[in-house]
Structure formats: C-alpha cells, structure tokens
PDB file of C-alpha atoms in Angstrom:
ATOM      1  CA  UNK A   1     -30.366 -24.719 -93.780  1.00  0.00           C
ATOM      2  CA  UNK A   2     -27.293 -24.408 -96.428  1.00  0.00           C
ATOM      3  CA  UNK A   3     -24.895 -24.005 -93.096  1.00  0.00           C
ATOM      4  CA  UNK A   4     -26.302 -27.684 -92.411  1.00  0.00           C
ATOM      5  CA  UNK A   5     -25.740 -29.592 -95.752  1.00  0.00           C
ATOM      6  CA  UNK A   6     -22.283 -28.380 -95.750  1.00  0.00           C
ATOM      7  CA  UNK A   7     -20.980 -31.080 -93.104  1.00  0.00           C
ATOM      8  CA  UNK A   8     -22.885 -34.222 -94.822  1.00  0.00           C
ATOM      9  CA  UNK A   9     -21.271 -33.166 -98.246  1.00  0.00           C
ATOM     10  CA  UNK A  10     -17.685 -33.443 -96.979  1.00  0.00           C
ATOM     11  CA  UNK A  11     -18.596 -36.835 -94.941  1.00  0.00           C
ATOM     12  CA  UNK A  12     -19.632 -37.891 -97.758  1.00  0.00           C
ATOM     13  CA  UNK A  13     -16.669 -36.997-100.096  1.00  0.00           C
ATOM     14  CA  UNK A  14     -14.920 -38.699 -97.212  1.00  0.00           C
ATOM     15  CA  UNK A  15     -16.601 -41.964 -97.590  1.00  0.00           C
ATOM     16  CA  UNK A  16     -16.308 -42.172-101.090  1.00  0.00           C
ATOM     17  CA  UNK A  17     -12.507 -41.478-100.970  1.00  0.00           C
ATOM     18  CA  UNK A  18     -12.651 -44.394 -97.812  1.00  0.00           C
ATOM     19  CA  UNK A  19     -14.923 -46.776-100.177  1.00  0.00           C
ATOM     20  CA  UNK A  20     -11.954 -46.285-102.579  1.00  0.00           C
ATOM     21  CA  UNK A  21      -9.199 -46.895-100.179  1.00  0.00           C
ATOM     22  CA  UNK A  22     -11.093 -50.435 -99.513  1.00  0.00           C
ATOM     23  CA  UNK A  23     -11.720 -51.429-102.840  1.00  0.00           C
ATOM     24  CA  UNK A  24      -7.618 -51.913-103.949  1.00  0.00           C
ATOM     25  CA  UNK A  25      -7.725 -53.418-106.905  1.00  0.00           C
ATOM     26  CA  UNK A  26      -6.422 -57.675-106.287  1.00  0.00           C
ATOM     27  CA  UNK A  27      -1.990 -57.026-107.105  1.00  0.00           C
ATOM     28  CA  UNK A  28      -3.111 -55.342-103.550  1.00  0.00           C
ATOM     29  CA  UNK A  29      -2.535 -58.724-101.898  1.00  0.00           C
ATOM     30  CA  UNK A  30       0.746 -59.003-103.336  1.00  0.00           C
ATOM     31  CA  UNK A  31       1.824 -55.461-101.855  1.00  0.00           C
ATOM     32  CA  UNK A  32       0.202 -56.474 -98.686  1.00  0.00           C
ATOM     33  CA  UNK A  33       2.689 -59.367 -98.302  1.00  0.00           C
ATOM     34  CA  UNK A  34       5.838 -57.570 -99.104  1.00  0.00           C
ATOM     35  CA  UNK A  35       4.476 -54.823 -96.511  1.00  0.00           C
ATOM     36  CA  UNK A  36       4.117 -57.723 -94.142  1.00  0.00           C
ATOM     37  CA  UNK A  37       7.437 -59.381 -94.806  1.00  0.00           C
ATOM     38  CA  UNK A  38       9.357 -55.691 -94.754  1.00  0.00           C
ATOM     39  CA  UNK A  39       6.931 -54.927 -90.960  1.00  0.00           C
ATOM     40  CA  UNK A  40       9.058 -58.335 -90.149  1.00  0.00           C
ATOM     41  CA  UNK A  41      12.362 -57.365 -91.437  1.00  0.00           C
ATOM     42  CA  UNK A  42      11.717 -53.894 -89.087  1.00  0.00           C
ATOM     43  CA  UNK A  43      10.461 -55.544 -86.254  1.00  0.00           C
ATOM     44  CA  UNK A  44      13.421 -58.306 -86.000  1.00  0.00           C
ATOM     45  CA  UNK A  45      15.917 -55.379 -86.881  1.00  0.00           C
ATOM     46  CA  UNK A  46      14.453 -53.241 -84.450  1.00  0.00           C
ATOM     47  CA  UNK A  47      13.924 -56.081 -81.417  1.00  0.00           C
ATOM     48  CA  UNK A  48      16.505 -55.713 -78.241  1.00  0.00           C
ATOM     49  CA  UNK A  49      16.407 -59.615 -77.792  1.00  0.00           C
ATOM     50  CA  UNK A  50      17.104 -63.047 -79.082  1.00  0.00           C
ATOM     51  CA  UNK A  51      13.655 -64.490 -78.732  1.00  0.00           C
ATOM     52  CA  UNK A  52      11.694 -61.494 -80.266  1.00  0.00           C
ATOM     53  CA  UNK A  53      14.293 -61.206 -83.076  1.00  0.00           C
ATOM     54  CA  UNK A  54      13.535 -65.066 -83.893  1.00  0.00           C
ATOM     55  CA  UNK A  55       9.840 -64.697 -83.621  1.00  0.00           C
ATOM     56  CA  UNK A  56       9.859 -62.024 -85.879  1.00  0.00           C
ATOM     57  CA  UNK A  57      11.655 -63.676 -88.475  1.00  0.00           C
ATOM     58  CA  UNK A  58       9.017 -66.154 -88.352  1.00  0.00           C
ATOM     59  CA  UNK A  59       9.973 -68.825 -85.556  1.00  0.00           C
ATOM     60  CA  UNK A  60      12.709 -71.177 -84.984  1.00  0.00           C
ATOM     61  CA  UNK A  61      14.882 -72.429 -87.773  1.00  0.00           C
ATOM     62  CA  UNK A  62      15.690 -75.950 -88.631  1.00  0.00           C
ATOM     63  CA  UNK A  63      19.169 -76.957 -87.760  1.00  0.00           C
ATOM     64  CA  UNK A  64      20.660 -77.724 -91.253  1.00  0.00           C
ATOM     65  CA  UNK A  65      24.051 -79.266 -92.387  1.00  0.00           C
ATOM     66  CA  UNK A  66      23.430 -77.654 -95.405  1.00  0.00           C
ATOM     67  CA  UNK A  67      24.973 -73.949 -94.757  1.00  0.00           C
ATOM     68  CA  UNK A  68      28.324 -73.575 -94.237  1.00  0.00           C
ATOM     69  CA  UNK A  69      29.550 -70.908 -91.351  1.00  0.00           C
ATOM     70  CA  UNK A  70      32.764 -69.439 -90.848  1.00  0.00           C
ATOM     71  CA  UNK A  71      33.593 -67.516 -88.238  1.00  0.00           C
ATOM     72  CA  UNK A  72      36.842 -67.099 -85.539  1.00  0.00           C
ATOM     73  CA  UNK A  73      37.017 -68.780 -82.973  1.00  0.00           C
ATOM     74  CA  UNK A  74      38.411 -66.406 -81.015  1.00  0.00           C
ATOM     75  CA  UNK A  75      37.741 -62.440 -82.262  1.00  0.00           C
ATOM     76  CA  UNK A  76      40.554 -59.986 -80.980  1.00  0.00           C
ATOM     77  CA  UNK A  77      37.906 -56.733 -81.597  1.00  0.00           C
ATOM     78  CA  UNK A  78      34.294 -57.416 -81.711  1.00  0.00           C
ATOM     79  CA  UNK A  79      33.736 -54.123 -83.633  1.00  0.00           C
ATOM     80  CA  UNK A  80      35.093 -56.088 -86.932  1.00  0.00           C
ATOM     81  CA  UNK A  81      33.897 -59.901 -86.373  1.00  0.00           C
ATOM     82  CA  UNK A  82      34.766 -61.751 -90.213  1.00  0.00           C
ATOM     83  CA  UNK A  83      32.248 -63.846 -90.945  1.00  0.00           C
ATOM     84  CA  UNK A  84      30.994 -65.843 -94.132  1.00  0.00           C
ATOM     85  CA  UNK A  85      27.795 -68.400 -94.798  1.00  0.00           C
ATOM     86  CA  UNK A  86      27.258 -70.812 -97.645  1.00  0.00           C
ATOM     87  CA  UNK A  87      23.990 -72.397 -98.360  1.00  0.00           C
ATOM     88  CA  UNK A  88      23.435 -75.685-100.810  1.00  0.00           C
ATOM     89  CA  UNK A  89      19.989 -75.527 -99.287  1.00  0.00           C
ATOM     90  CA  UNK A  90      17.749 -75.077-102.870  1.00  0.00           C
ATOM     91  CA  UNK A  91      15.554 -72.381-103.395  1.00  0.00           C
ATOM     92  CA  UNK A  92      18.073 -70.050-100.747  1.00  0.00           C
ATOM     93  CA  UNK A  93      16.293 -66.792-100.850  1.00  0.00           C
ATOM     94  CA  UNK A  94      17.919 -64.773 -97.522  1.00  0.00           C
ATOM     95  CA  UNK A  95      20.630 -65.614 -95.527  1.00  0.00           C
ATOM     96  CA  UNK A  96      20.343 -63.915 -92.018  1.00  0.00           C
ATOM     97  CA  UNK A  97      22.971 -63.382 -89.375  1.00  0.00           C
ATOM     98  CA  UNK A  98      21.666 -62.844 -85.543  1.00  0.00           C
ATOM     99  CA  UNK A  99      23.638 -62.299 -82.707  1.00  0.00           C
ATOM    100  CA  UNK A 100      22.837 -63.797 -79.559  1.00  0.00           C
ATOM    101  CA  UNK A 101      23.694 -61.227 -76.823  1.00  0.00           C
ATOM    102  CA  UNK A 102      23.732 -58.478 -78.778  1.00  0.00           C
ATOM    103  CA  UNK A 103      21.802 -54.836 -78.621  1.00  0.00           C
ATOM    104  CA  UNK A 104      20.022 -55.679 -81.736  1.00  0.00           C
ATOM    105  CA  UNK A 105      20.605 -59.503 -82.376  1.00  0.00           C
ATOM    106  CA  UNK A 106      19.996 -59.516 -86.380  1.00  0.00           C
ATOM    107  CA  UNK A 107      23.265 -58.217 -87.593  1.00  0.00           C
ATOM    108  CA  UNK A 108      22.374 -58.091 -91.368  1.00  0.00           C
ATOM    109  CA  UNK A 109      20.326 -59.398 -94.043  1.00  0.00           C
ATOM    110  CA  UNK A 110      21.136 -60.161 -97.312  1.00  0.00           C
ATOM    111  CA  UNK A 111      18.601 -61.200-100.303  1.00  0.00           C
ATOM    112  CA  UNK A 112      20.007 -63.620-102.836  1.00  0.00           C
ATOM    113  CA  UNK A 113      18.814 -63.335-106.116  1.00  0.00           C
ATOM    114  CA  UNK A 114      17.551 -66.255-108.156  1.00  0.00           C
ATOM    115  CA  UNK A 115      20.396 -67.576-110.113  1.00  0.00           C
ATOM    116  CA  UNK A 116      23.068 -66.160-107.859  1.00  0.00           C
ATOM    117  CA  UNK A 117      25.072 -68.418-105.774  1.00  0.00           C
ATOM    118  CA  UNK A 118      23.977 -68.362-102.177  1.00  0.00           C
ATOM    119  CA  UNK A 119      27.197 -66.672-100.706  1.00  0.00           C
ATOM    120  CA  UNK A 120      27.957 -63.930 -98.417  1.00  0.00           C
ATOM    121  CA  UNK A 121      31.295 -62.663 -96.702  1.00  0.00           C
ATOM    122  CA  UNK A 122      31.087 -59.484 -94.123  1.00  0.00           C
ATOM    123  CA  UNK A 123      31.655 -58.147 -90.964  1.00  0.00           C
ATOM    124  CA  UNK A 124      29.738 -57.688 -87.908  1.00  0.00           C
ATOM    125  CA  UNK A 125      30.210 -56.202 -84.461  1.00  0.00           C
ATOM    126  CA  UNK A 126      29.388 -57.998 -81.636  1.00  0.00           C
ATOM    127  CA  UNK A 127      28.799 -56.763 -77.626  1.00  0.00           C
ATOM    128  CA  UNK A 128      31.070 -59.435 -76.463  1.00  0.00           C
ATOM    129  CA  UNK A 129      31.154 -63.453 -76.045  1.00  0.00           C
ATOM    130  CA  UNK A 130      28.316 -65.609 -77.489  1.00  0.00           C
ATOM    131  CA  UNK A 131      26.188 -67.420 -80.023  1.00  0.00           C
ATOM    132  CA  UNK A 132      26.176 -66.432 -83.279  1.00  0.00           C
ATOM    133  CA  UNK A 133      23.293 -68.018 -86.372  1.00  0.00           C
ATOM    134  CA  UNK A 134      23.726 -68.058 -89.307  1.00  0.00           C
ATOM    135  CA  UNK A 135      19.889 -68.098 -90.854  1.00  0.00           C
ATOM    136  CA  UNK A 136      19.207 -69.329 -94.395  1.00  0.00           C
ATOM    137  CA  UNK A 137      15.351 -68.598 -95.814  1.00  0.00           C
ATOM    138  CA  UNK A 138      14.232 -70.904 -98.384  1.00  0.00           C
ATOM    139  CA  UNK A 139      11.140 -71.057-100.235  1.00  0.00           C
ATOM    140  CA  UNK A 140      10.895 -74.252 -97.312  1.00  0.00           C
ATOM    141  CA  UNK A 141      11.128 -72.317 -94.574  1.00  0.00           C
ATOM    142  CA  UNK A 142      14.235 -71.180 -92.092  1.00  0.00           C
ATOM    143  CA  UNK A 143      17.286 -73.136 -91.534  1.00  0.00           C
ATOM    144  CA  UNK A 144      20.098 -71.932 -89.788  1.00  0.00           C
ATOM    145  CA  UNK A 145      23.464 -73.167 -87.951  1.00  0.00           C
ATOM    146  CA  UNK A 146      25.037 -71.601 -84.767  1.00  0.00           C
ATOM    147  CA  UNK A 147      28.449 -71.350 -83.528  1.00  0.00           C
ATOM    148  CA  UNK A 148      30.263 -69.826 -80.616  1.00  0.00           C
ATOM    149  CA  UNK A 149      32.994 -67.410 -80.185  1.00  0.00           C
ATOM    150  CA  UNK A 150      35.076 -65.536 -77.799  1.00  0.00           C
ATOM    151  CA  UNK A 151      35.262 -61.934 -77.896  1.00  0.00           C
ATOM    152  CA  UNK A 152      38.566 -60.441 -76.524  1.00  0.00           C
ATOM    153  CA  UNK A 153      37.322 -56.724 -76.513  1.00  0.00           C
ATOM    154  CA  UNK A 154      33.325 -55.863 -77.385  1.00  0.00           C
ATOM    155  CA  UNK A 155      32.549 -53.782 -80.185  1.00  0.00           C
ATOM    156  CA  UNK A 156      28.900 -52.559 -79.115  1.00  0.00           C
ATOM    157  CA  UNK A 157      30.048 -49.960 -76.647  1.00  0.00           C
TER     158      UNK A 157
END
C-alpha cells in the first residue's frame, strides 16, 4: 500500500503548485498585455511578408498627413537606405518602419517616451525597389505614410 500513496502525493503537490500558477495575483493582467504586445512585436519582426507583418502590428494604418517621411528618392546601396519620420500626431507612442518587399518587412521599431519629441533618423537596408511605411502608434491607433524608392544595388543579399 505505501508504494501506492506515493503517486497521489506528488499529483497532488502538482496541483497545488498548478492552482497557484492560476491564481496570479490581478498586476497579472498588466504583464499579460505587455507579453501580448512583445508576442506582436516578435511575430511582425519575425513575418517573411507584407500582409502578415501588418496584421501583426495590429491591422492597417490610417493614412495620416501628420508624420513627416524622408527618404531618397533614388538609393545608390540599399544596404545603407537614410531615412527619418516625424510625427505631430498626439499621444505618438512607436514609430515603425516596414519594408514592402523585403525578407523581413519591419525594419525597426522605436518607442518614444512620453515627453520626448516624436523623432527618429536611421538607416535601413532594403532587398531592392519598393514601398516603404513609415508607421506611427498612438494611444488612437496606427497611422502611417508610404513612399517609394529606387534601389540601384540591393542590400539584402
């Protein structure tokens, strides 16, 4: 008989240590949601296409006149791309770039703080030719602005 308890004493040191898993205590929600928004920030980083990258950064954006977007017209190496984006749109909170056309269309993404101005200069490679957004998240929702440009040699190679 004692080989027999043995089993239903560690299930049931396992279902207390479940039971406290389960019962977080309620700043649980709040860790939930910045686990969700980071699974998002992965996800779009990690998706091979346009589309998916979008979707994961939680749907289309609203076109907005609101960010400014600077970028070449023409880029001689695609490896080093200059870029810069602006926003006056209040309560700016990310801005995004994504690459249409690229390997891994969401380029970067920066978090502005509260109380900084909403203003980012970088570089970023791109594959070749093609649509590039810039993405602002507000407490609103995303906004973003797109422009085109010509790669003379691709950087993604």
């Amino acid at each position: 008989g004692a080989m027999r308890a043995q089993p239903s004493i560690r299930r049931r040191r396992l279902l207390q240590a479940a039971g406290a898993l389960t019962a977080a205590p309620w700043p649980a929600a709040q860790a939930a949601r910045a686990q969700d928004e980071a699974l998002a920030e992965a996800l779009a980083f990690a998706a091979s296409n346009f589309p998916d990258a979008i979707s994961a950064l939680g749907g289309a954006p609203q076109l907005s006149a609101h960010i400014t977007f600077q970028l070449p017209d023409v880029a001689d190496n695609g490896a080093v791309v200059p870029i810069s984006v602006s926003s006056r749109l209040p309560g700016t909170r990310e801005i995004l770039i994504v690459v249409d056309g690229n390997p891994q269309p969401l380029a970067v993404r920066f978090t502005i703080p509260d109380g900084t101005e909403p203003f980012v200069a970088t570089r970023i490679r791109m594959a070749g030719s093609g649509t590039v957004y810039a993405a602002v998240r507000t407490d609103d929702g995303l906004y973003a602005v797109a422009r085109k440009t010509e790669v003379s040699v691709g950087g993604c190679g």
